CSV table of C-alpha atoms in Angstrom, one decimal:
chain,number,residue,atom,x,y,z
J,1,MET,CA,-111.0,62.5,364.7
J,2,SER,CA,-113.9,61.7,367.5
J,3,LYS,CA,-117.1,60.4,366.6
J,4,TYR,CA,-118.4,63.3,369.1
J,5,GLN,CA,-117.3,66.4,366.8
J,6,SER,CA,-119.7,68.4,365.8
J,7,PRO,CA,-121.6,68.5,362.4
J,8,LYS,CA,-120.5,71.6,362.0
J,9,VAL,CA,-116.8,71.0,362.0
J,10,ASN,CA,-117.7,68.2,359.2
J,11,VAL,CA,-119.5,70.9,357.1
J,12,ASN,CA,-116.7,73.5,357.1
J,13,MET,CA,-114.0,70.4,356.0
J,14,SER,CA,-116.5,69.5,353.4
J,15,ALA,CA,-116.5,73.4,352.2
J,16,ALA,CA,-112.9,73.1,352.5
J,17,LYS,CA,-112.0,70.2,350.6
J,18,GLY,CA,-114.7,71.4,347.9
J,19,VAL,CA,-113.0,74.6,347.6
J,20,ALA,CA,-109.8,73.1,347.6
J,21,VAL,CA,-110.9,71.1,344.4
J,22,ALA,CA,-112.8,73.8,342.5
J,23,ILE,CA,-108.9,75.6,343.5
J,24,VAL,CA,-107.3,72.3,341.7
J,25,LEU,CA,-109.8,71.9,338.9
J,26,LEU,CA,-109.3,75.8,337.8
J,27,ILE,CA,-105.6,75.5,338.1
J,28,ILE,CA,-106.3,72.5,335.2
J,29,ILE,CA,-108.7,74.0,333.3
J,30,GLY,CA,-106.1,77.1,332.7
J,31,VAL,CA,-103.3,75.4,332.1
J,32,VAL,CA,-104.9,73.0,329.7
J,33,ALA,CA,-106.6,76.3,327.8
J,34,THR,CA,-103.0,78.2,328.0
J,35,ALA,CA,-101.4,74.8,326.3
J,36,SER,CA,-104.4,74.9,324.0
J,37,VAL,CA,-103.7,78.4,322.6
J,38,LYS,CA,-101.2,79.7,321.0
J,39,ILE,CA,-100.5,83.5,319.5
J,40,VAL,CA,-98.2,83.7,316.6
J,41,ASP,CA,-97.0,87.1,316.5
J,42,SER,CA,-97.0,90.3,314.0
J,43,GLY,CA,-94.5,89.6,311.2
J,44,HIS,CA,-93.7,86.0,312.0
J,45,ARG,CA,-95.0,82.6,310.8
J,46,GLY,CA,-95.5,80.2,313.0
J,47,VAL,CA,-94.4,76.1,313.1
J,48,LEU,CA,-96.6,74.0,314.0
J,49,LEU,CA,-94.0,70.7,316.5
J,50,HIS,CA,-96.3,67.6,317.2
J,51,TRP,CA,-94.2,65.7,320.2
J,52,SER,CA,-91.2,68.1,319.2
J,53,ALA,CA,-91.5,67.0,315.3
J,54,VAL,CA,-92.5,69.8,312.8
J,55,ASP,CA,-95.7,69.4,311.0
J,56,LEU,CA,-94.6,69.0,307.3
J,57,THR,CA,-98.7,68.3,306.3
J,58,GLN,CA,-99.8,71.9,306.8
J,59,PRO,CA,-98.2,75.1,305.7
J,60,PRO,CA,-96.8,77.6,308.2
J,61,LEU,CA,-99.2,79.2,310.7
J,62,ASP,CA,-100.4,83.0,309.9
J,63,GLU,CA,-100.0,85.7,312.7
J,64,GLY,CA,-102.8,85.7,315.3
J,65,LEU,CA,-104.5,83.3,317.3
J,66,HIS,CA,-104.5,79.3,317.2
J,67,PHE,CA,-105.8,76.1,319.0
J,68,VAL,CA,-103.7,73.2,319.1
J,69,VAL,CA,-103.8,69.9,321.1
J,70,PRO,CA,-102.6,71.3,324.4
J,71,PHE,CA,-98.9,69.2,325.9
J,72,GLN,CA,-98.8,67.8,322.5
J,73,ASP,CA,-98.2,70.4,320.1
J,74,GLU,CA,-96.4,73.5,320.0
J,75,VAL,CA,-95.3,76.7,317.7
J,76,VAL,CA,-92.4,78.3,317.5
J,77,ASN,CA,-92.4,82.0,315.9
J,78,ILE,CA,-90.0,82.7,313.1
J,79,GLU,CA,-89.7,86.2,312.0
J,80,VAL,CA,-90.4,86.6,308.3
J,81,ARG,CA,-89.8,90.7,307.7
J,82,THR,CA,-86.8,91.9,306.2
J,83,LEU,CA,-84.1,91.2,308.1
J,84,LYS,CA,-80.0,92.1,307.6
J,85,TYR,CA,-76.9,90.5,308.2
J,86,ALA,CA,-73.6,91.8,307.9
J,87,SER,CA,-70.3,90.3,307.4
J,88,ASP,CA,-66.6,90.4,306.5
J,89,ALA,CA,-65.2,88.0,304.2
J,90,ARG,CA,-61.2,88.1,303.6
J,91,SER,CA,-59.8,86.7,300.1
J,92,ALA,CA,-57.5,86.9,297.4
J,93,SER,CA,-57.6,88.7,294.2
J,94,ARG,CA,-56.9,86.5,290.8
J,95,ASP,CA,-52.9,88.5,291.2
J,96,LEU,CA,-52.6,87.3,294.8
J,97,GLN,CA,-53.8,90.9,296.4
J,98,THR,CA,-55.1,90.3,299.2
J,99,VAL,CA,-59.1,91.6,299.6
J,100,GLU,CA,-61.1,92.4,302.6
J,101,THR,CA,-64.5,93.0,301.6
J,102,THR,CA,-67.5,93.8,303.8
J,103,VAL,CA,-71.3,92.3,302.3
J,104,THR,CA,-74.3,93.5,303.3
J,105,VAL,CA,-77.4,91.2,302.8
J,106,ASN,CA,-81.1,92.0,303.3
J,107,TYR,CA,-83.0,89.0,303.5
J,108,HIS,CA,-86.1,87.2,304.9
J,109,PRO,CA,-87.3,83.7,305.3
J,110,ASP,CA,-89.7,82.3,302.5
J,111,LYS,CA,-92.8,82.9,304.4
J,112,GLU,CA,-94.4,79.4,303.1
J,113,ALA,CA,-91.9,77.3,303.7
J,114,VAL,CA,-90.4,78.3,307.4
J,115,HIS,CA,-91.4,75.3,308.8
J,116,ARG,CA,-88.8,73.2,306.1
J,117,LEU,CA,-86.2,76.4,306.9
J,118,TYR,CA,-86.7,74.9,311.3
J,119,LYS,CA,-86.7,71.0,310.2
J,120,ASN,CA,-83.2,72.3,308.4
J,121,LEU,CA,-81.5,74.7,310.5
J,122,GLY,CA,-83.6,75.5,313.2
J,123,LEU,CA,-83.5,79.0,314.8
J,124,ASP,CA,-79.6,80.0,314.1
J,125,TYR,CA,-79.9,79.7,310.4
J,126,GLU,CA,-77.9,82.9,309.6
J,127,ASN,CA,-74.5,81.2,311.0
J,128,ARG,CA,-75.2,78.0,309.4
J,129,VAL,CA,-76.0,79.0,305.9
J,130,ILE,CA,-75.9,82.9,305.0
J,131,GLN,CA,-72.8,83.8,306.8
J,132,PRO,CA,-70.9,80.8,305.4
J,133,ALA,CA,-72.2,81.5,301.7
J,134,ILE,CA,-71.1,84.9,301.5
J,135,GLU,CA,-67.6,83.8,302.8
J,136,GLU,CA,-67.3,81.4,300.4
J,137,THR,CA,-68.9,83.5,297.6
J,138,VAL,CA,-67.2,86.2,297.8
J,139,LYS,CA,-64.0,84.1,297.8
J,140,GLN,CA,-64.7,82.4,294.4
J,141,VAL,CA,-66.3,85.6,292.5
J,142,THR,CA,-63.0,88.0,293.4
J,143,ALA,CA,-60.4,85.0,292.4
J,144,LYS,CA,-61.6,85.7,288.9
J,145,TYR,CA,-60.6,88.9,289.4
J,146,ASN,CA,-57.1,90.8,289.4
J,147,ALA,CA,-57.2,93.7,292.7
J,148,GLU,CA,-57.7,96.9,289.9
J,149,GLU,CA,-60.5,95.2,288.2
J,150,LEU,CA,-62.8,94.8,291.6
J,151,ILE,CA,-62.2,98.6,291.5
J,152,THR,CA,-63.0,99.6,287.7
J,153,LYS,CA,-65.4,96.6,287.0
J,154,ARG,CA,-67.2,97.0,290.6
J,155,PRO,CA,-70.7,96.7,289.0
J,156,LEU,CA,-70.2,93.3,287.8
J,157,VAL,CA,-68.3,91.8,290.4
J,158,LYS,CA,-71.5,93.1,292.6
J,159,GLN,CA,-73.5,91.5,290.2
J,160,ASP,CA,-71.6,88.1,290.1
J,161,ILE,CA,-71.4,88.4,294.2
J,162,GLU,CA,-75.2,88.4,294.1
J,163,ALA,CA,-76.3,86.3,292.0
J,164,ALA,CA,-74.0,83.0,293.6
J,165,ILE,CA,-75.0,84.2,297.2
J,166,THR,CA,-79.1,84.2,296.1
J,167,GLU,CA,-78.9,80.9,294.5
J,168,ARG,CA,-77.1,79.6,297.3
J,169,LEU,CA,-79.8,80.9,299.8
J,170,ASN,CA,-82.9,79.9,297.7
J,171,GLN,CA,-81.6,76.6,298.2
J,172,PHE,CA,-82.2,77.1,302.3
J,173,GLU,CA,-86.0,78.7,301.6
J,174,VAL,CA,-84.0,81.8,302.6
J,175,ILE,CA,-85.3,85.0,300.0
J,176,THR,CA,-82.7,87.7,299.4
J,177,ASP,CA,-83.9,91.4,298.8
J,178,VAL,CA,-80.8,93.6,298.5
J,179,ILE,CA,-76.9,92.7,298.4
J,180,SER,CA,-74.3,95.6,298.5
J,181,ILE,CA,-70.9,95.5,298.8
J,182,THR,CA,-70.1,98.1,301.2
J,183,ASP,CA,-66.3,98.3,301.2
J,184,PHE,CA,-63.5,96.8,299.0
J,185,GLU,CA,-60.0,97.3,301.6
J,186,PHE,CA,-56.5,96.4,299.9
J,187,SER,CA,-53.3,96.1,301.4
J,188,PRO,CA,-51.8,99.7,302.2
J,189,LEU,CA,-48.7,98.8,299.9
J,190,PHE,CA,-50.9,98.3,297.4
J,191,ALA,CA,-53.4,101.2,297.6
J,192,GLN,CA,-50.8,103.5,297.7
J,193,ALA,CA,-49.3,101.9,294.5
J,194,ILE,CA,-53.5,102.2,292.8
J,195,GLU,CA,-53.5,105.8,293.7
J,196,SER,CA,-50.3,106.5,292.0
J,197,LYS,CA,-51.1,105.1,288.9
J,198,VAL,CA,-54.4,107.1,289.1
J,199,GLU,CA,-52.7,109.9,289.4
J,200,ALA,CA,-50.2,109.7,286.6
J,201,GLU,CA,-52.8,108.6,284.5
J,202,GLN,CA,-54.8,111.8,285.3
J,203,ASN,CA,-51.5,113.5,284.8
J,204,ALA,CA,-51.3,111.9,281.2
J,205,LEU,CA,-54.8,113.2,280.4
J,206,ARG,CA,-54.0,117.0,281.7
J,207,ALA,CA,-51.0,116.6,279.2
J,208,GLU,CA,-52.6,115.1,276.8
J,209,ASN,CA,-55.6,117.7,277.0
J,210,ASP,CA,-53.1,120.5,277.0
J,211,LEU,CA,-51.8,118.8,274.1
J,212,ARG,CA,-54.7,119.5,272.4
J,213,ARG,CA,-55.0,123.1,273.3
J,214,ILE,CA,-52.0,124.0,272.5
J,215,GLU,CA,-52.6,122.2,268.7
J,216,VAL,CA,-55.9,123.9,268.6
J,217,GLU,CA,-54.8,127.0,269.6
J,218,ALA,CA,-51.4,126.9,266.7
J,219,ARG,CA,-54.3,125.9,264.0
J,220,GLN,CA,-56.1,129.4,265.0
J,221,THR,CA,-53.2,131.0,264.8
J,222,GLU,CA,-52.6,129.8,261.8
J,223,ALA,CA,-55.6,130.5,260.2
J,224,ASN,CA,-55.5,134.2,261.4
J,225,ALA,CA,-51.8,134.4,259.5
J,226,VAL,CA,-53.5,132.8,256.4
J,227,GLY,CA,-56.6,135.7,256.4
J,228,LEU,CA,-54.2,138.5,257.4
J,229,ALA,CA,-51.9,137.8,254.4
J,230,ASN,CA,-54.8,137.1,251.8
J,231,ALA,CA,-56.4,140.1,253.3
J,232,ASN,CA,-52.8,141.9,252.9
J,233,ILE,CA,-52.5,140.7,249.3
J,234,ALA,CA,-55.8,141.8,248.3
J,235,GLU,CA,-55.7,145.5,249.6
J,236,ALA,CA,-52.3,145.1,247.6
J,237,LYS,CA,-53.8,144.2,244.5
J,238,GLY,CA,-56.8,146.8,244.7
J,239,GLU,CA,-54.2,149.1,245.3
J,240,ALA,CA,-52.3,148.1,242.2
J,241,GLU,CA,-55.5,148.1,240.2
J,242,ALA,CA,-56.8,151.3,241.6
J,243,ILE,CA,-53.2,152.7,240.3
J,244,ALA,CA,-53.7,151.5,236.9
J,245,ILE,CA,-56.8,152.6,236.6
J,246,ILE,CA,-55.9,156.3,237.3
J,247,ASN,CA,-52.3,155.8,235.4
J,248,ARG,CA,-55.2,155.2,232.5
J,249,ALA,CA,-57.3,158.1,233.2
J,250,LEU,CA,-54.2,160.2,233.4
J,251,ALA,CA,-53.1,159.1,229.7
J,252,GLU,CA,-56.5,159.7,228.2
J,253,ASN,CA,-57.2,162.7,230.1
J,254,PRO,CA,-54.2,165.3,231.4
J,255,ASN,CA,-57.1,167.0,233.5
J,256,TYR,CA,-57.6,163.7,235.0
J,257,LEU,CA,-55.4,165.0,238.4
J,258,ASP,CA,-56.6,168.4,238.5
J,259,TRP,CA,-60.3,167.0,239.0
J,260,LEU,CA,-58.7,164.6,241.9
J,261,LYS,CA,-57.3,168.3,243.8
J,262,THR,CA,-60.6,169.3,243.5
J,263,GLN,CA,-62.3,165.9,244.9
J,264,ALA,CA,-59.5,166.7,248.0
J,265,TRP,CA,-60.2,170.2,248.7
J,266,ASP,CA,-62.1,170.9,251.9
J,267,GLY,CA,-63.4,174.3,250.3
J,268,LYS,CA,-61.5,176.2,252.7
J,269,LEU,CA,-58.9,179.1,251.2
J,270,PRO,CA,-56.0,178.9,253.0
J,271,LEU,CA,-54.7,182.0,255.1
J,272,VAL,CA,-51.3,182.7,252.9
J,273,VAL,CA,-51.6,182.1,249.2
J,274,GLY,CA,-47.9,181.2,247.6
J,275,GLU,CA,-47.2,182.1,244.3
J,276,GLY,CA,-49.3,180.0,242.7
J,277,GLY,CA,-52.5,181.3,243.8
J,278,THR,CA,-54.9,178.9,246.2
J,279,PRO,CA,-55.0,175.6,245.8
J,280,PHE,CA,-57.1,174.3,242.3
J,281,ILE,CA,-57.6,177.5,241.5
J,282,GLN,CA,-55.5,179.5,239.4
J,283,ILE,CA,-55.7,183.5,239.8
J,284,PRO,CA,-54.7,185.5,236.4
J,285,VAL,CA,-52.2,188.1,236.2
J,286,LYS,CA,-51.7,190.9,234.7
J,287,PRO,CA,-48.3,190.8,232.2
């Protein structure tokens, strides 16, 4: 630079240097400020890291804005809302029937223990813990039951699988909300055998119900026959007693028969009268 350079040029260069320094300072301040502020998203908890090491001395950070030491601290977001994991497990029943089981687990990480979860398992804890827990639990539980019992005792099987998965995942700071067994699938041959057996049982039950119905109808018919016979006997006894009464009355009073005729007459005279006169009325005849 020439010693004869004008003062105006020197001023411009100084101003430019000042602007450059200010811009650098602003950038540095912005970077530091950005590194000092961490945000934990909604539905998440923050795991605080010091030089990439998990800080276990304080609880996980709540959702919101947090200030940390720049360039030293980092915050890892871990979702703590209810999540869903579905897995297909292949196992064998006690009678060595192949079973395909679909298990769905609704879960969430323990909100107060996500820092330990991250330290022990990282973010890929589903594949490290949940999937093996489902597969091993299904194998252990289904091995206790026959294939038919897996169908007839489904609530008990579900209860055993749920309890085992819950206990295992709780050891890794994972809390289960709902565990569902959405399907049990067997080999086509065994499924056909089960279907045939169910059909045979239904036919047997239908035949048993028909037999009971026939027995009830037979008893009803028998009861009706007995009732009718008793009625006929009672009627016969009544008629016999009536005849006996009439015979006694005739024996005691010969005119009783004429009295019966008058009771049976409808009060109308016949159009033709025979030799004996009108019924129940004897018309005198001159000698």
